[in-house]
């Protein structure tokens, strides 16, 4: 693990504010290591600029507190939402689209997200049952589009 740490993938302002223990289990920790080594560190190396994790692992209580999906890969340490620290989100999303398009065998979902207020990239390693569907999508105007 070169660029990312388990600590930053479990950090949560919401958990701190609400007193939620977001400590990962051994299995979740193993998933976080795989997420970092397989997807996040190689992406950071290719991007050549720092990337910030805005949401990583979320225990069930935290996931409910932030309004996350009950089937979210964040629940088992297989997903992270990220943004470039240089603020160039449009450029970063285009880079991710190109980068991951030829690496679909490595991931479950990469979603270029825009909820109308914020933009980020969701990186999902695998489904709960271990599948890697290679879904590259964009989410905008409350709609998912496959890329």
mmCIF file of C-alpha atoms in Angstrom:
data_model
loop_
_atom_site.group_PDB
_atom_site.id
_atom_site.type_symbol
_atom_site.label_atom_id
_atom_site.label_comp_id
_atom_site.label_asym_id
_atom_site.label_seq_id
_atom_site.Cartn_x
_atom_site.Cartn_y
_atom_site.Cartn_z
ATOM 1 C CA UNK A 1 0.000 0.000 0.000
ATOM 2 C CA UNK A 2 1.774 3.056 -1.337
ATOM 3 C CA UNK A 3 -0.647 5.991 -1.429
ATOM 4 C CA UNK A 4 -3.662 4.988 0.664
ATOM 5 C CA UNK A 5 -4.120 3.682 4.209
ATOM 6 C CA UNK A 6 -6.754 1.693 6.035
ATOM 7 C CA UNK A 7 -7.125 4.650 8.430
ATOM 8 C CA UNK A 8 -8.238 7.038 5.686
ATOM 9 C CA UNK A 9 -10.646 4.440 4.288
ATOM 10 C CA UNK A 10 -12.440 4.062 7.628
ATOM 11 C CA UNK A 11 -12.352 7.749 8.647
ATOM 12 C CA UNK A 12 -15.743 9.455 8.807
ATOM 13 C CA UNK A 13 -16.774 12.853 10.116
ATOM 14 C CA UNK A 14 -20.330 11.555 10.478
ATOM 15 C CA UNK A 15 -19.127 8.611 12.584
ATOM 16 C CA UNK A 16 -17.143 10.977 14.827
ATOM 17 C CA UNK A 17 -20.036 13.420 15.200
ATOM 18 C CA UNK A 18 -22.567 10.678 15.973
ATOM 19 C CA UNK A 19 -20.232 8.530 18.091
ATOM 20 C CA UNK A 20 -20.394 5.568 15.697
ATOM 21 C CA UNK A 21 -17.659 2.934 15.929
ATOM 22 C CA UNK A 22 -16.616 2.355 12.310
ATOM 23 C CA UNK A 23 -13.856 -0.152 13.090
ATOM 24 C CA UNK A 24 -13.465 -2.801 10.388
ATOM 25 C CA UNK A 25 -13.611 -6.536 11.006
ATOM 26 C CA UNK A 26 -10.730 -8.734 9.853
ATOM 27 C CA UNK A 27 -12.644 -9.605 6.668
ATOM 28 C CA UNK A 28 -13.425 -5.948 5.931
ATOM 29 C CA UNK A 29 -9.782 -5.018 6.544
ATOM 30 C CA UNK A 30 -8.701 -7.667 3.991
ATOM 31 C CA UNK A 31 -11.151 -6.211 1.464
ATOM 32 C CA UNK A 32 -9.801 -2.706 2.089
ATOM 33 C CA UNK A 33 -6.245 -3.904 1.460
ATOM 34 C CA UNK A 34 -7.370 -5.538 -1.801
ATOM 35 C CA UNK A 35 -9.224 -2.350 -2.830
ATOM 36 C CA UNK A 36 -6.116 -0.260 -2.224
ATOM 37 C CA UNK A 37 -3.676 -2.640 -3.888
ATOM 38 C CA UNK A 38 -5.844 -3.563 -6.880
ATOM 39 C CA UNK A 39 -7.557 -0.272 -7.729
ATOM 40 C CA UNK A 40 -6.730 2.800 -5.665
ATOM 41 C CA UNK A 41 -2.927 2.745 -5.589
ATOM 42 C CA UNK A 42 -2.583 1.895 -9.307
ATOM 43 C CA UNK A 43 -5.075 4.653 -10.204
ATOM 44 C CA UNK A 44 -3.170 7.178 -8.060
ATOM 45 C CA UNK A 45 0.103 6.129 -9.703
ATOM 46 C CA UNK A 46 -1.377 6.601 -13.180
ATOM 47 C CA UNK A 47 -3.092 9.920 -12.304
ATOM 48 C CA UNK A 48 0.194 11.298 -10.924
ATOM 49 C CA UNK A 49 -1.533 13.605 -8.465
ATOM 50 C CA UNK A 50 -3.044 13.092 -4.991
ATOM 51 C CA UNK A 51 -6.543 11.653 -4.619
ATOM 52 C CA UNK A 52 -8.766 12.078 -1.563
ATOM 53 C CA UNK A 53 -11.113 9.400 -0.221
ATOM 54 C CA UNK A 54 -14.386 11.101 0.709
ATOM 55 C CA UNK A 55 -16.108 7.873 1.772
ATOM 56 C CA UNK A 56 -14.701 4.398 2.267
ATOM 57 C CA UNK A 57 -15.826 1.632 4.601
ATOM 58 C CA UNK A 58 -19.140 2.244 6.349
ATOM 59 C CA UNK A 59 -20.464 -0.074 9.053
ATOM 60 C CA UNK A 60 -24.225 -0.667 8.945
ATOM 61 C CA UNK A 61 -25.049 2.075 11.463
ATOM 62 C CA UNK A 62 -22.905 4.627 9.618
ATOM 63 C CA UNK A 63 -24.265 3.565 6.225
ATOM 64 C CA UNK A 64 -27.834 4.160 7.457
ATOM 65 C CA UNK A 65 -26.797 7.504 8.996
ATOM 66 C CA UNK A 66 -25.488 8.786 5.646
ATOM 67 C CA UNK A 67 -28.407 7.368 3.635
ATOM 68 C CA UNK A 68 -26.334 4.703 1.872
ATOM 69 C CA UNK A 69 -27.837 1.817 -0.063
ATOM 70 C CA UNK A 70 -28.505 -1.339 1.945
ATOM 71 C CA UNK A 71 -26.570 -3.285 -0.711
ATOM 72 C CA UNK A 72 -23.626 -0.862 -0.879
ATOM 73 C CA UNK A 73 -20.128 -2.256 -1.392
ATOM 74 C CA UNK A 74 -19.031 0.321 1.206
ATOM 75 C CA UNK A 75 -20.597 -1.984 3.836
ATOM 76 C CA UNK A 76 -17.957 -4.681 3.372
ATOM 77 C CA UNK A 77 -14.930 -2.539 2.558
ATOM 78 C CA UNK A 78 -15.045 -2.965 -1.190
ATOM 79 C CA UNK A 79 -15.768 0.612 -2.268
ATOM 80 C CA UNK A 80 -14.434 4.131 -2.010
ATOM 81 C CA UNK A 81 -15.675 7.478 -3.247
ATOM 82 C CA UNK A 82 -12.799 9.631 -4.414
ATOM 83 C CA UNK A 83 -11.975 13.082 -5.776
ATOM 84 C CA UNK A 84 -8.747 14.619 -7.058
ATOM 85 C CA UNK A 85 -7.075 16.940 -4.563
ATOM 86 C CA UNK A 86 -6.215 19.377 -7.383
ATOM 87 C CA UNK A 87 -9.957 20.048 -7.854
ATOM 88 C CA UNK A 88 -9.953 19.060 -11.542
ATOM 89 C CA UNK A 89 -12.967 16.762 -11.227
ATOM 90 C CA UNK A 90 -14.026 16.850 -14.905
ATOM 91 C CA UNK A 91 -10.504 15.962 -16.013
ATOM 92 C CA UNK A 92 -10.287 13.263 -13.328
ATOM 93 C CA UNK A 93 -13.599 11.691 -14.345
ATOM 94 C CA UNK A 94 -12.489 11.608 -18.001
ATOM 95 C CA UNK A 95 -9.188 10.059 -16.929
ATOM 96 C CA UNK A 96 -10.982 7.404 -14.839
ATOM 97 C CA UNK A 97 -13.318 6.588 -17.720
ATOM 98 C CA UNK A 98 -10.372 5.937 -20.040
ATOM 99 C CA UNK A 99 -8.217 4.233 -17.405
ATOM 100 C CA UNK A 100 -10.867 1.783 -16.248
ATOM 101 C CA UNK A 101 -12.372 1.088 -19.676
ATOM 102 C CA UNK A 102 -9.522 -1.313 -20.452
ATOM 103 C CA UNK A 103 -9.392 -2.757 -16.924
ATOM 104 C CA UNK A 104 -12.964 -3.970 -16.491
ATOM 105 C CA UNK A 105 -11.780 -7.388 -15.294
ATOM 106 C CA UNK A 106 -10.342 -5.725 -12.171
ATOM 107 C CA UNK A 107 -13.462 -4.089 -10.718
ATOM 108 C CA UNK A 108 -17.155 -4.444 -10.076
ATOM 109 C CA UNK A 109 -18.307 -0.852 -10.578
ATOM 110 C CA UNK A 110 -16.761 2.481 -11.424
ATOM 111 C CA UNK A 111 -19.388 5.226 -11.371
ATOM 112 C CA UNK A 112 -18.715 8.812 -12.402
ATOM 113 C CA UNK A 113 -21.151 10.515 -10.048
ATOM 114 C CA UNK A 114 -22.865 13.912 -10.047
ATOM 115 C CA UNK A 115 -25.749 14.457 -7.632
ATOM 116 C CA UNK A 116 -26.289 18.078 -8.691
ATOM 117 C CA UNK A 117 -24.353 19.431 -5.698
ATOM 118 C CA UNK A 118 -21.126 17.435 -5.739
ATOM 119 C CA UNK A 119 -19.166 15.237 -8.116
ATOM 120 C CA UNK A 120 -17.000 12.227 -7.313
ATOM 121 C CA UNK A 121 -15.922 8.818 -8.609
ATOM 122 C CA UNK A 122 -17.184 5.656 -6.923
ATOM 123 C CA UNK A 123 -14.768 2.728 -7.163
ATOM 124 C CA UNK A 124 -16.118 -0.726 -6.276
ATOM 125 C CA UNK A 125 -13.816 -3.742 -6.161
ATOM 126 C CA UNK A 126 -16.300 -6.625 -6.027
ATOM 127 C CA UNK A 127 -19.835 -7.582 -5.066
ATOM 128 C CA UNK A 128 -20.589 -9.148 -1.698
ATOM 129 C CA UNK A 129 -20.354 -12.582 -3.333
ATOM 130 C CA UNK A 130 -17.025 -11.747 -4.999
ATOM 131 C CA UNK A 131 -18.117 -10.958 -8.573
ATOM 132 C CA UNK A 132 -16.403 -8.301 -10.665
ATOM 133 C CA UNK A 133 -18.956 -7.195 -13.242
ATOM 134 C CA UNK A 134 -16.802 -4.484 -14.841
ATOM 135 C CA UNK A 135 -19.627 -1.944 -14.867
ATOM 136 C CA UNK A 136 -18.445 1.492 -15.980
ATOM 137 C CA UNK A 137 -21.253 4.006 -15.499
ATOM 138 C CA UNK A 138 -22.144 7.639 -15.165
ATOM 139 C CA UNK A 139 -24.746 8.881 -12.681
ATOM 140 C CA UNK A 140 -26.254 12.263 -13.487
ATOM 141 C CA UNK A 141 -29.765 13.759 -13.284
ATOM 142 C CA UNK A 142 -30.860 10.769 -11.167
ATOM 143 C CA UNK A 143 -30.006 8.364 -14.030
ATOM 144 C CA UNK A 144 -27.371 5.702 -14.525
ATOM 145 C CA UNK A 145 -25.871 5.369 -18.000
ATOM 146 C CA UNK A 146 -23.541 2.530 -18.942
ATOM 147 C CA UNK A 147 -20.353 3.636 -20.655
#
